[in-house]
Coordinates of C-alpha atoms in Angstrom, one line a residue:
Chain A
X1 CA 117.4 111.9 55.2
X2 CA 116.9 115.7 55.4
X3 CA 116.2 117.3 51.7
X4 CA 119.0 119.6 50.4
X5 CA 118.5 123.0 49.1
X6 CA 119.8 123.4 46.1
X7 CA 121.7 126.5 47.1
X8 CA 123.8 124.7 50.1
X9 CA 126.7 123.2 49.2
X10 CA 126.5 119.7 50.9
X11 CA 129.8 118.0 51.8
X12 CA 129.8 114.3 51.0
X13 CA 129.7 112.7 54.6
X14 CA 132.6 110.6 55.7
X15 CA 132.8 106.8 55.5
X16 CA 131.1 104.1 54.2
X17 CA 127.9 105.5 51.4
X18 CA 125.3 102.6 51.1
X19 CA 123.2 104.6 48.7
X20 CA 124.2 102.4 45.9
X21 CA 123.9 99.0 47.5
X22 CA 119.9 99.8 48.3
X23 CA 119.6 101.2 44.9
X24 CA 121.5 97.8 43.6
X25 CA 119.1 95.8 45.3
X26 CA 116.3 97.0 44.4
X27 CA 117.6 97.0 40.6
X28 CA 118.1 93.3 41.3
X29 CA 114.6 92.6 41.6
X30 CA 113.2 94.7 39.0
X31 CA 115.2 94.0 36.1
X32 CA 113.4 90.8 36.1
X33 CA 114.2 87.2 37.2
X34 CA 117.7 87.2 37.8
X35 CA 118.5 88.1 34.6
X36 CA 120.8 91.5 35.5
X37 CA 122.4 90.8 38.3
X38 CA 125.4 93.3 39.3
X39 CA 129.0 93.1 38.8
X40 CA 130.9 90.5 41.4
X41 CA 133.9 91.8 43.0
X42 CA 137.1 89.5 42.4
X43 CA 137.1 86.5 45.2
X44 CA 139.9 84.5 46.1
X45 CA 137.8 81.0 46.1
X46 CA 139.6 79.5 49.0
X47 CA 139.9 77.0 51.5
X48 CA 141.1 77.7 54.7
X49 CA 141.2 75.8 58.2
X50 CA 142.6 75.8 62.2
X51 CA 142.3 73.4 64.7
X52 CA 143.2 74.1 67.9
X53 CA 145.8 71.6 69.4
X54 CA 147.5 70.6 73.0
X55 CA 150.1 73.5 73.0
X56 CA 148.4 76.3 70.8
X57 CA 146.6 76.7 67.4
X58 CA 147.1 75.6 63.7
X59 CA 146.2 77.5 61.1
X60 CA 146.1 76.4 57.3
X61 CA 145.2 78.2 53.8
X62 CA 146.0 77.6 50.0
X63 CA 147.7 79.6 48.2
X64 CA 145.4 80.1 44.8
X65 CA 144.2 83.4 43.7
X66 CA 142.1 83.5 40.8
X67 CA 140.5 86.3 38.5
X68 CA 137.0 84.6 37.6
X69 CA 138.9 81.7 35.4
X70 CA 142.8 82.5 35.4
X71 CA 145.0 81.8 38.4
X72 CA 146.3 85.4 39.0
X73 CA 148.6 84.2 41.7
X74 CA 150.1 80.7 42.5
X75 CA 151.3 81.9 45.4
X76 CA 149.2 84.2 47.7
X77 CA 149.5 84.1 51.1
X78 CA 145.9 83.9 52.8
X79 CA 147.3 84.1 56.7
X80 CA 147.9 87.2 57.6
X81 CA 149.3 88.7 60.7
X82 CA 147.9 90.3 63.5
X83 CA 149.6 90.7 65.9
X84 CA 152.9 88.2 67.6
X85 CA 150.6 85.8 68.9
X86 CA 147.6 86.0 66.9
X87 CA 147.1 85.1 63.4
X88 CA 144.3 85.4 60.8
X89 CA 143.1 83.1 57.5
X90 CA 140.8 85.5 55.4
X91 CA 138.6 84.2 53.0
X92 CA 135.9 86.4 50.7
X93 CA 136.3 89.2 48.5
X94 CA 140.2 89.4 48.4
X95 CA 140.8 93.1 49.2
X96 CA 138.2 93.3 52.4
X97 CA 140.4 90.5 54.2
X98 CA 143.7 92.5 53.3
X99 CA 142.5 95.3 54.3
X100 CA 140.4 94.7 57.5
X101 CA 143.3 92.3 58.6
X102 CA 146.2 95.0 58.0
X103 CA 143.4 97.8 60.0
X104 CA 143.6 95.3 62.9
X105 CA 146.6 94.6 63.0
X106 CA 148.0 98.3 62.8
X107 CA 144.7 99.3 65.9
X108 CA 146.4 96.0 67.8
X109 CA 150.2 97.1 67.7
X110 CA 149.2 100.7 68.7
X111 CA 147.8 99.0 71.8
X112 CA 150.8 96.8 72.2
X113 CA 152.8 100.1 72.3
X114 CA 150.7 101.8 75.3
X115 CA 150.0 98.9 77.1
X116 CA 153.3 97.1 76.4
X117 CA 151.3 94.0 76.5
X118 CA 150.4 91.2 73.5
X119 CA 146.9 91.9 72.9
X120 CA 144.4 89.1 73.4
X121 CA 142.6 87.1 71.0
X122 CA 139.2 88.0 72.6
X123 CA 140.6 91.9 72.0
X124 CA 141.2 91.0 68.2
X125 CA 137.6 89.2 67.8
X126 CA 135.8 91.9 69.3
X127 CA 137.2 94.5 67.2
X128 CA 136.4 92.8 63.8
X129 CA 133.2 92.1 65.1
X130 CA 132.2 95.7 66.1
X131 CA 133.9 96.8 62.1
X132 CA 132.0 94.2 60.3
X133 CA 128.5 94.5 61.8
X134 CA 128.9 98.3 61.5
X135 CA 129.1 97.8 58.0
X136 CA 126.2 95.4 57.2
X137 CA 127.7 92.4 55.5
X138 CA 129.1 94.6 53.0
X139 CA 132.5 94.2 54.0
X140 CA 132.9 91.1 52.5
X141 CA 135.3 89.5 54.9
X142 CA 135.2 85.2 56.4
X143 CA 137.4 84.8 58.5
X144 CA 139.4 82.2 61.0
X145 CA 141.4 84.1 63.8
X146 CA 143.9 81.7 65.9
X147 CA 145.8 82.4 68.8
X148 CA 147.6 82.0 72.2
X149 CA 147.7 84.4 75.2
X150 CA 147.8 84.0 79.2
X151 CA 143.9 82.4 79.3
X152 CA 144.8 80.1 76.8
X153 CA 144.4 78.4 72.8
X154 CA 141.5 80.1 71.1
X155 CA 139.8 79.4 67.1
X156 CA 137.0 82.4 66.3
X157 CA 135.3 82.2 62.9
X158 CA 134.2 86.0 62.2
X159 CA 131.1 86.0 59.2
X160 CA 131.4 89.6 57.6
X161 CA 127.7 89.8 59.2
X162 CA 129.5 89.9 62.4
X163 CA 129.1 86.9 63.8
X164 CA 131.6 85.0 65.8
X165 CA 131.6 81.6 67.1
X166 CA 134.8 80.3 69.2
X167 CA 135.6 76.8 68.0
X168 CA 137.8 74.2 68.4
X169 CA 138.1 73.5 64.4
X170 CA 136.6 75.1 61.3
X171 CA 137.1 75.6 58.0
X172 CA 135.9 78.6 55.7
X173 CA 135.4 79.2 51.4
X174 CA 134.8 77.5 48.6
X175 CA 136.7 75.0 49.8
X176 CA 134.9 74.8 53.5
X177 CA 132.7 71.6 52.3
X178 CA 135.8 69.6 51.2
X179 CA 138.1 70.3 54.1
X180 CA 135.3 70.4 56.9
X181 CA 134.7 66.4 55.6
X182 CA 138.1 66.3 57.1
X183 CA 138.1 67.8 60.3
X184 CA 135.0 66.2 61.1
X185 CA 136.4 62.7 60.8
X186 CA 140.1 63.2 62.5
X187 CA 139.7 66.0 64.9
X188 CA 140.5 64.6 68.5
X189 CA 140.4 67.0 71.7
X190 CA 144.3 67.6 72.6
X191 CA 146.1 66.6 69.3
X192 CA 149.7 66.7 69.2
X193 CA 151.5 68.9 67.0
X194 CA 152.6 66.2 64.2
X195 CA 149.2 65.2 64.0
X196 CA 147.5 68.6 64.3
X197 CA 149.6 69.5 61.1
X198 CA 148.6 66.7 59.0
X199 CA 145.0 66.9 60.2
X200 CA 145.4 70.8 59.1
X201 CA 147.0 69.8 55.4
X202 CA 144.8 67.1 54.6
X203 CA 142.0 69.3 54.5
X204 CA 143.6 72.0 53.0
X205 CA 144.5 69.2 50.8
X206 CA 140.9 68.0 50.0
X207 CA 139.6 71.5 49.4
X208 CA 142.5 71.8 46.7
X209 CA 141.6 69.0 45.1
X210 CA 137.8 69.7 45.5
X211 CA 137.5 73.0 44.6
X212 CA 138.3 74.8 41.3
X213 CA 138.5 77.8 43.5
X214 CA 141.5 76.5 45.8
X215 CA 145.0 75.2 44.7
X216 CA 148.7 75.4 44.4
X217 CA 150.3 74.8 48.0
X218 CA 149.4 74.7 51.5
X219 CA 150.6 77.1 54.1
X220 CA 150.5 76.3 57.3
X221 CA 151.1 78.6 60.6
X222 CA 151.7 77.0 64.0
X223 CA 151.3 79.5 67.1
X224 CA 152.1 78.4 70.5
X225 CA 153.0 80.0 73.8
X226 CA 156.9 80.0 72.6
X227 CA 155.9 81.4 69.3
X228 CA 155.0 81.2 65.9
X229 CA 156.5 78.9 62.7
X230 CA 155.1 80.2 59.7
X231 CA 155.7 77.4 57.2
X232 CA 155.5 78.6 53.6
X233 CA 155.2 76.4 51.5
X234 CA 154.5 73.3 53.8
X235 CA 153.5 70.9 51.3
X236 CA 153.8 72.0 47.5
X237 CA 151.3 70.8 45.0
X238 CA 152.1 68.1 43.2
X239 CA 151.2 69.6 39.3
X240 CA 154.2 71.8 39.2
X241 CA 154.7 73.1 35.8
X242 CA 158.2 73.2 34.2
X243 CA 158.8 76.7 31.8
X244 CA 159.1 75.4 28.3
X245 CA 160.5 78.6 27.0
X246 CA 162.7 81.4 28.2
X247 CA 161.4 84.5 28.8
X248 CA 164.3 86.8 29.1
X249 CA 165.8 88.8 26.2
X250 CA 169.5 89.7 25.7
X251 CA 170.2 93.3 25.5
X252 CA 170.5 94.2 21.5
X253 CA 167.9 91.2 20.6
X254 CA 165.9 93.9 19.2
X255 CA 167.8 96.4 16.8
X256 CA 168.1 100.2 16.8
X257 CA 167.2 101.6 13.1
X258 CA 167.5 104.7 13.8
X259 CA 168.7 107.2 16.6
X260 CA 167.4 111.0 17.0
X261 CA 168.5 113.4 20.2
X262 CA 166.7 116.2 20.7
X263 CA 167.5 118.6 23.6
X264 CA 164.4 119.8 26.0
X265 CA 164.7 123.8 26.6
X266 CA 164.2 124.6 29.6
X267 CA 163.6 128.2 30.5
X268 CA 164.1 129.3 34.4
X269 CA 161.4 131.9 35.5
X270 CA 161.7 132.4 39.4
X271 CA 164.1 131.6 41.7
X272 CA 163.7 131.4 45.4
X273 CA 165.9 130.5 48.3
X274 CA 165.2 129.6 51.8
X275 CA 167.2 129.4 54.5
X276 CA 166.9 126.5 57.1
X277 CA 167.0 127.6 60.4
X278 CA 169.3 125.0 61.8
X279 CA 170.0 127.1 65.0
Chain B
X1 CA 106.6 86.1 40.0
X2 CA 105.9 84.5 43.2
X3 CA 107.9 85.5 46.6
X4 CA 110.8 82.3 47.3
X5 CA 109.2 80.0 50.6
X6 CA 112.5 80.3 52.5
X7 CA 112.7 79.0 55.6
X8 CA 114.4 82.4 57.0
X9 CA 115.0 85.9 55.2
X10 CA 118.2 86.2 57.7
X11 CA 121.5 87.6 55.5
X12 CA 124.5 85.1 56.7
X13 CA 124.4 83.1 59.9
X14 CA 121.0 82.8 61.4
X15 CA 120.3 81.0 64.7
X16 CA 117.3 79.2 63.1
X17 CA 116.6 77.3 66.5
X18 CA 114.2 76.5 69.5
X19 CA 114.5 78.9 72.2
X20 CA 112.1 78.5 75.4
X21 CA 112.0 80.1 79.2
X22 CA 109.7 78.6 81.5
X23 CA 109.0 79.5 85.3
X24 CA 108.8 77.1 88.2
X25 CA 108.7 77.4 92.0
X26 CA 111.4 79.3 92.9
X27 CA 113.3 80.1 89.8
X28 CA 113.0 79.8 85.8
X29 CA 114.5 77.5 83.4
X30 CA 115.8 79.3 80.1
X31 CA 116.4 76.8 77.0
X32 CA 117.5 76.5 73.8
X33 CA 118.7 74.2 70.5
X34 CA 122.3 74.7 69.2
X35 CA 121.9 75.1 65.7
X36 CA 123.5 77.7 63.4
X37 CA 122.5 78.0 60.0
X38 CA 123.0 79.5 56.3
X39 CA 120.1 80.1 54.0
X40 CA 118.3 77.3 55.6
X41 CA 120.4 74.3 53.9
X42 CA 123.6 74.3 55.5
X43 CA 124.7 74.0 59.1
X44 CA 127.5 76.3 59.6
X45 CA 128.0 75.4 63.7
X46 CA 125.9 72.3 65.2
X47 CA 127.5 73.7 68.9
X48 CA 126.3 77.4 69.0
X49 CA 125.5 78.8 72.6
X50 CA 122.5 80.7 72.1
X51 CA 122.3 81.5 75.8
X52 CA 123.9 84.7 76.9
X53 CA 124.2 85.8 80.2
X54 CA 123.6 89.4 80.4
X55 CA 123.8 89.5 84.4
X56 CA 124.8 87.3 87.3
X57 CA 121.0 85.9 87.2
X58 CA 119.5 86.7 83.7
X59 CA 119.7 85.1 81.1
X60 CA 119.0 86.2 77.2
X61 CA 118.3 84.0 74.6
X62 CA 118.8 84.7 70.5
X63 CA 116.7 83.8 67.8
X64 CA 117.2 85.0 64.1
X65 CA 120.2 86.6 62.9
X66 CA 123.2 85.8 64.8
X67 CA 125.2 88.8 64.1
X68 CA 122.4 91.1 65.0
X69 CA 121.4 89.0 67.9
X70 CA 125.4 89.1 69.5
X71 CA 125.7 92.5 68.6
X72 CA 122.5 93.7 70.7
X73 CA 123.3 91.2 73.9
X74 CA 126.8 92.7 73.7
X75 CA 125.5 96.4 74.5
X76 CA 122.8 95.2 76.3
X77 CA 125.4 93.1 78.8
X78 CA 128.0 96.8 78.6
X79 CA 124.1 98.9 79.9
X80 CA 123.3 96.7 82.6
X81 CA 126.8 96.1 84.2
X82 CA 126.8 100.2 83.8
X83 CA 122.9 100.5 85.5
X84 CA 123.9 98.1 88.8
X85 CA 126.6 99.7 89.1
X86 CA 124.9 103.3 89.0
X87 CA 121.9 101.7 91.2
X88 CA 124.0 100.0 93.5
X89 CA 122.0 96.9 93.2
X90 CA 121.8 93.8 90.5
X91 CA 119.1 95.4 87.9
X92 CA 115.7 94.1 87.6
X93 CA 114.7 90.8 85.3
X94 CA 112.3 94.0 83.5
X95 CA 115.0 96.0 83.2
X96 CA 116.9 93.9 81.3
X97 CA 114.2 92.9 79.2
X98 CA 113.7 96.3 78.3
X99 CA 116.6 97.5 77.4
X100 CA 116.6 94.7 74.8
X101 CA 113.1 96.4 73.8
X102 CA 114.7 99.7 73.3
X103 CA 117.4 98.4 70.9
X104 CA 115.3 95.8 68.9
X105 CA 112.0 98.9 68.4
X106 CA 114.6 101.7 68.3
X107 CA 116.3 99.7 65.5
X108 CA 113.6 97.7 63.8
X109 CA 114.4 97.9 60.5
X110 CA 118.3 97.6 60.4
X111 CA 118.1 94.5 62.8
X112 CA 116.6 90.6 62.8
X113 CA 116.3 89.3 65.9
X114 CA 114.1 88.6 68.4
X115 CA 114.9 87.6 72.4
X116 CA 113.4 86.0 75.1
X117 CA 115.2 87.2 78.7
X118 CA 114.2 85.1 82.0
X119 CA 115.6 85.5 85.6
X120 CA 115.8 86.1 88.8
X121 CA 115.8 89.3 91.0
X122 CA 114.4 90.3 94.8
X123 CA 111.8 92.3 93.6
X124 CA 109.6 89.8 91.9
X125 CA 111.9 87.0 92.0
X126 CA 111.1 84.6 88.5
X127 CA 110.4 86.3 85.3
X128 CA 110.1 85.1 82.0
X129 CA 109.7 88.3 79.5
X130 CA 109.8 87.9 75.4
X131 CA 110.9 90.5 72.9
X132 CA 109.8 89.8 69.8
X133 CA 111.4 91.1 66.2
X134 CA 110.0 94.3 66.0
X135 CA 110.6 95.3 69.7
X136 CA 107.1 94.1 71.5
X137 CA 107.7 93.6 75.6
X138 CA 105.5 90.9 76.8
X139 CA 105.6 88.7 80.5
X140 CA 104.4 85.3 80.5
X141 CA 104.9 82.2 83.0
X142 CA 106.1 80.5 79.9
X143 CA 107.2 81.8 76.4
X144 CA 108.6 79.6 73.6
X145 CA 110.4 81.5 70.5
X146 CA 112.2 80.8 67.3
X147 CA 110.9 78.8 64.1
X148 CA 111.2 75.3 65.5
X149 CA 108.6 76.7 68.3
X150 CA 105.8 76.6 65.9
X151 CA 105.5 73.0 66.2
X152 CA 105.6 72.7 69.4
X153 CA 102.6 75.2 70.5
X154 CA 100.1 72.5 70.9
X155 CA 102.8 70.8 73.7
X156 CA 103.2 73.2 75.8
X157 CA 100.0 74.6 75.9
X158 CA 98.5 71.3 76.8
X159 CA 101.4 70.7 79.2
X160 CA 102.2 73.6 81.2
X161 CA 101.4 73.2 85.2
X162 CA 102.1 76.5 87.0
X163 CA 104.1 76.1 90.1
X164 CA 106.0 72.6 88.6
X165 CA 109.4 71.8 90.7
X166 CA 112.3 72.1 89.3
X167 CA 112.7 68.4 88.3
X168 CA 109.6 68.9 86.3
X169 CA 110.4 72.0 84.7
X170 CA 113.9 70.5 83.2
X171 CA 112.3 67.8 82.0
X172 CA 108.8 69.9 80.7
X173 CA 111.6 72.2 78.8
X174 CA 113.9 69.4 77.1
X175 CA 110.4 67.3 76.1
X176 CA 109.7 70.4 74.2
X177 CA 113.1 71.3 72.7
X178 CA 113.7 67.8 71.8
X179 CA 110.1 67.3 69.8
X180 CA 110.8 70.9 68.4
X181 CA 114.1 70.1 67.2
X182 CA 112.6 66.7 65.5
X183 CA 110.6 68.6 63.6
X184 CA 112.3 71.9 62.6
X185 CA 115.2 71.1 59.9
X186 CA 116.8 74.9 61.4
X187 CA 116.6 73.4 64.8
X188 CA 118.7 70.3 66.8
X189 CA 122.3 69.4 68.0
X190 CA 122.3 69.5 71.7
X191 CA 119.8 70.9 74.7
X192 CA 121.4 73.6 76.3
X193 CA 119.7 74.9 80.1
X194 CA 120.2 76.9 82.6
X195 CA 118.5 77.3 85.8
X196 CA 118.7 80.6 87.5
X197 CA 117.4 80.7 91.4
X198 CA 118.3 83.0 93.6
X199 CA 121.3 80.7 95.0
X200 CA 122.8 80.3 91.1
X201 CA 122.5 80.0 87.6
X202 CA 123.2 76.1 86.6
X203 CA 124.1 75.5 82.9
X204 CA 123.0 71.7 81.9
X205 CA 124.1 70.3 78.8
X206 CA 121.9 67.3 76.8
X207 CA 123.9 66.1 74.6
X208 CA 122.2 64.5 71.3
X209 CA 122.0 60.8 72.0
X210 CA 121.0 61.9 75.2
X211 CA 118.1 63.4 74.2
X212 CA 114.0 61.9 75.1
X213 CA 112.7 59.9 72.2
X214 CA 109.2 60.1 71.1
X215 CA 108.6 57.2 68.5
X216 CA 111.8 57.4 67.0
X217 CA 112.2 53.8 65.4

């Protein structure tokens, strides 16, 4: 790192500063025994899953998002879209998987548009790859990637190290233990669809039940060479509350005492006109 | 305050593992375990391919952090398809086995991994080279790698014949993985090989109950 003068003005370089993190770390250590320890960004404790059938890929996710103990939203939706034929589960710190899968996705379609082809999966994996280790585990981004193109079905777990592993089921977050128990035991090579789906929900299911982190429903998204069928919900938990209370109030529940209009002068001081050339 | 006794300072997915090359009349045999793990208690992928192939006969394999390790094969594979092409001719086993060098030294303290790259070219036909974490270059007739190979110095030391056949050398390299990987809790799933001669490069699978048993009751 070259010294500053202190009569330069230095522009802040573009991208990703890691000052802090290195600082952080070594704060870590010498506050003492774990004691301090620095703020967590929000997760969405998750589980999420694929398998990889006969005719394409099925991918699976709850639909829990919490805020440390409160459910902030019963109905998140964890697979995201990358492109027609390629879809993505994200699990981690809840913002990174938005926003790395929406960078994708937008780099992917501008590619569609000069190549007028559907990228490939391979094309999608390699690009997160390349994002994540360039940024040193700090994007914190897990995450399953399914799809179908002309070489065929494909699974690819992405760690936010960068490291990807093509498999032919996995399962990712909190939740990974409970739904992995799952896959292990029923996955078959060349599933059909029916049973692919249950295989899917059941250990969606199991990391629901399992984890405090996971809950609510499960979505499922089934990708084949004809297409995609994003089912949302595909099973809906079964501790559904009913409102007790209304939460709506008439117009006039709460009375006006009293009313007072006062009139804002405004005072014009220039006036310009421009003419649109509209020859 | 004592440092922690983990079993690998890797951040996220290491390879743990057992990675091995070993030469033989005619051609070399590169090995490895398939193991993938996280913070040393939890086996994120028991069918990893730690073998990459970096050119039509050489072979690389990864040891330590797997991000790391895939990212450096990946430019390594992208500057030798670039250097045949400029030489006109498949690039040397050392060639390969440096350019790994020049991205592990050149990068030592942003990266964690460590390779060992064995082959076959017309030059000197069977290499077996190591590059270790910190970007050391090193030829041997046989190089074993990774923290399972700790426990299996003593084998292959006592072992090794230079000049074995080809028969022998598969089964010298899966005695060693397979006693590695029944010590090392990092290492074990199934033997991958391949054997790179000048014909080919021959990827052989051993699957886990396939493996040699020493004394296993």
């Amino acid at each position: 790192v070259d010294m500053a003068l202190s009569n330069v003005l230095e522009l802040p370089a573009s991208g990703f500063n890691f000052e802090n993190s290195a600082r952080n770390a070594v704060l870590e250590d010498v506050l003492g025994d774990g004691k301090t320890k620095t703020p967590k960004p929000m997760k969405t404790g998750t589980t999420i899953a694929g398998v990889v059938y006969k005719d394409g890929v099925v991918l699976g996710a709850d639909t829990r998002a919490t805020s440390s103990e409160v459910v902030a939203d019963k109905m998140c939706a964890k697979i995201h879209y990358i492109a027609p034929n390629i879809y993505c589960c994200g699990a981690g710190t809840a913002a990174d998987t938005e926003k790395t899968t929406d960078l994708l996705s937008s780099n992917l379609t501008i590619f569609s548009m000069n190549s007028s082809r559907n990228p490939r999966v391979i094309m999608a994996v390699s690009i997160l790859q390349d994002m994540l280790f360039r940024y040193h585990g700090q994007i914190g981004a897990f995450l399953i990637l399914g799809g179908v193109d002309f070489t065929g079905s494909h699974l690819y777990s992405v760690g936010p190290y960068g490291s990807v592993n093509e498999v032919p089921y996995l399962a990712m977050g909190s939740g990974d233990h409970a739904a992995m128990g799952i896959l292990e035991d029923g996955f078959k090579p060349r599933l059909e669809l029916d049973e692919a789906k249950t295989l899917v929900c059941s250990a969606i299911h199991a990391g629901i039940m399992s984890d405090l982190g996971s809950g609510s429903n499960v979505d499922l998204c089934v990708i084949t060479r004809q297409g995609v069928d994003y089912i949302r919900p595909y099973q809906e938990s079964e501790f559904k509350d009913q409102r007790q209370g209304r939460y709506k109030y008439k117009p006039g529940t709460t009375p006006i005492l009293r009313e007072n209009v006062e009139p804002v002068e405004v005072e014009v001081m220039q006036e310009t006109v421009q003419k649109m050339d509209t020859a | 305050e004592h440092p922690k006794m983990s079993a690998s300072q890797v951040k996220g997915v290491s390879t743990g593992t057992t990675i091995l090359a070993v030469r033989f009349r005619g051609g070399v045999v590169i090995g490895s375990d398939s193991r993938a793990s996280i913070g040393g208690e939890y086996v994120s992928s028991r069918v990893i391919n730690k073998l990459v192939q970096v050119h039509d006969r050489i072979f690389c394999c990864m040891a330590g952090s797997l991000a790391d390790a895939q990212a450096v094969t990946k430019m390594a594979k992208f500057q030798l398809s670039f250097l045949s092409i400029q030489m006109e001719s498949p690039p040397l086993v050392k060639a390969a086995a440096s350019v790994l060098k020049e991205l592990c030294y050149r990068n030592k303290d942003e990266l964690q991994a460590g390779f060992i790259t064995a082959g076959w070219d017309k030059k000197k036909g069977p290499q077996v080279y190591t590059v270790s974490l910190g970007g050391m270059l090193v030829s041997q007739p046989f190089t074993i790698a990774g923290s399972g190979s700790t426990f299996i110095y003593g084998y292959v030391d006592a072992k090794y014949k230079p000049d074995m056949s080809r028969e022998e050398c598969m089964q010298f390299a899966t005695n060693a993985l397979a006693l590695a990987m029944g010590r090392d809790n990092v290492s074990g799933g199934v033997i991958h090989l391949v054997v790179i001669t000048e014909d080919k490069a021959e990827h052989v699978i051993v699957p886990g109950n396939k493996l040699p048993k020493f004394h296993d009751e």
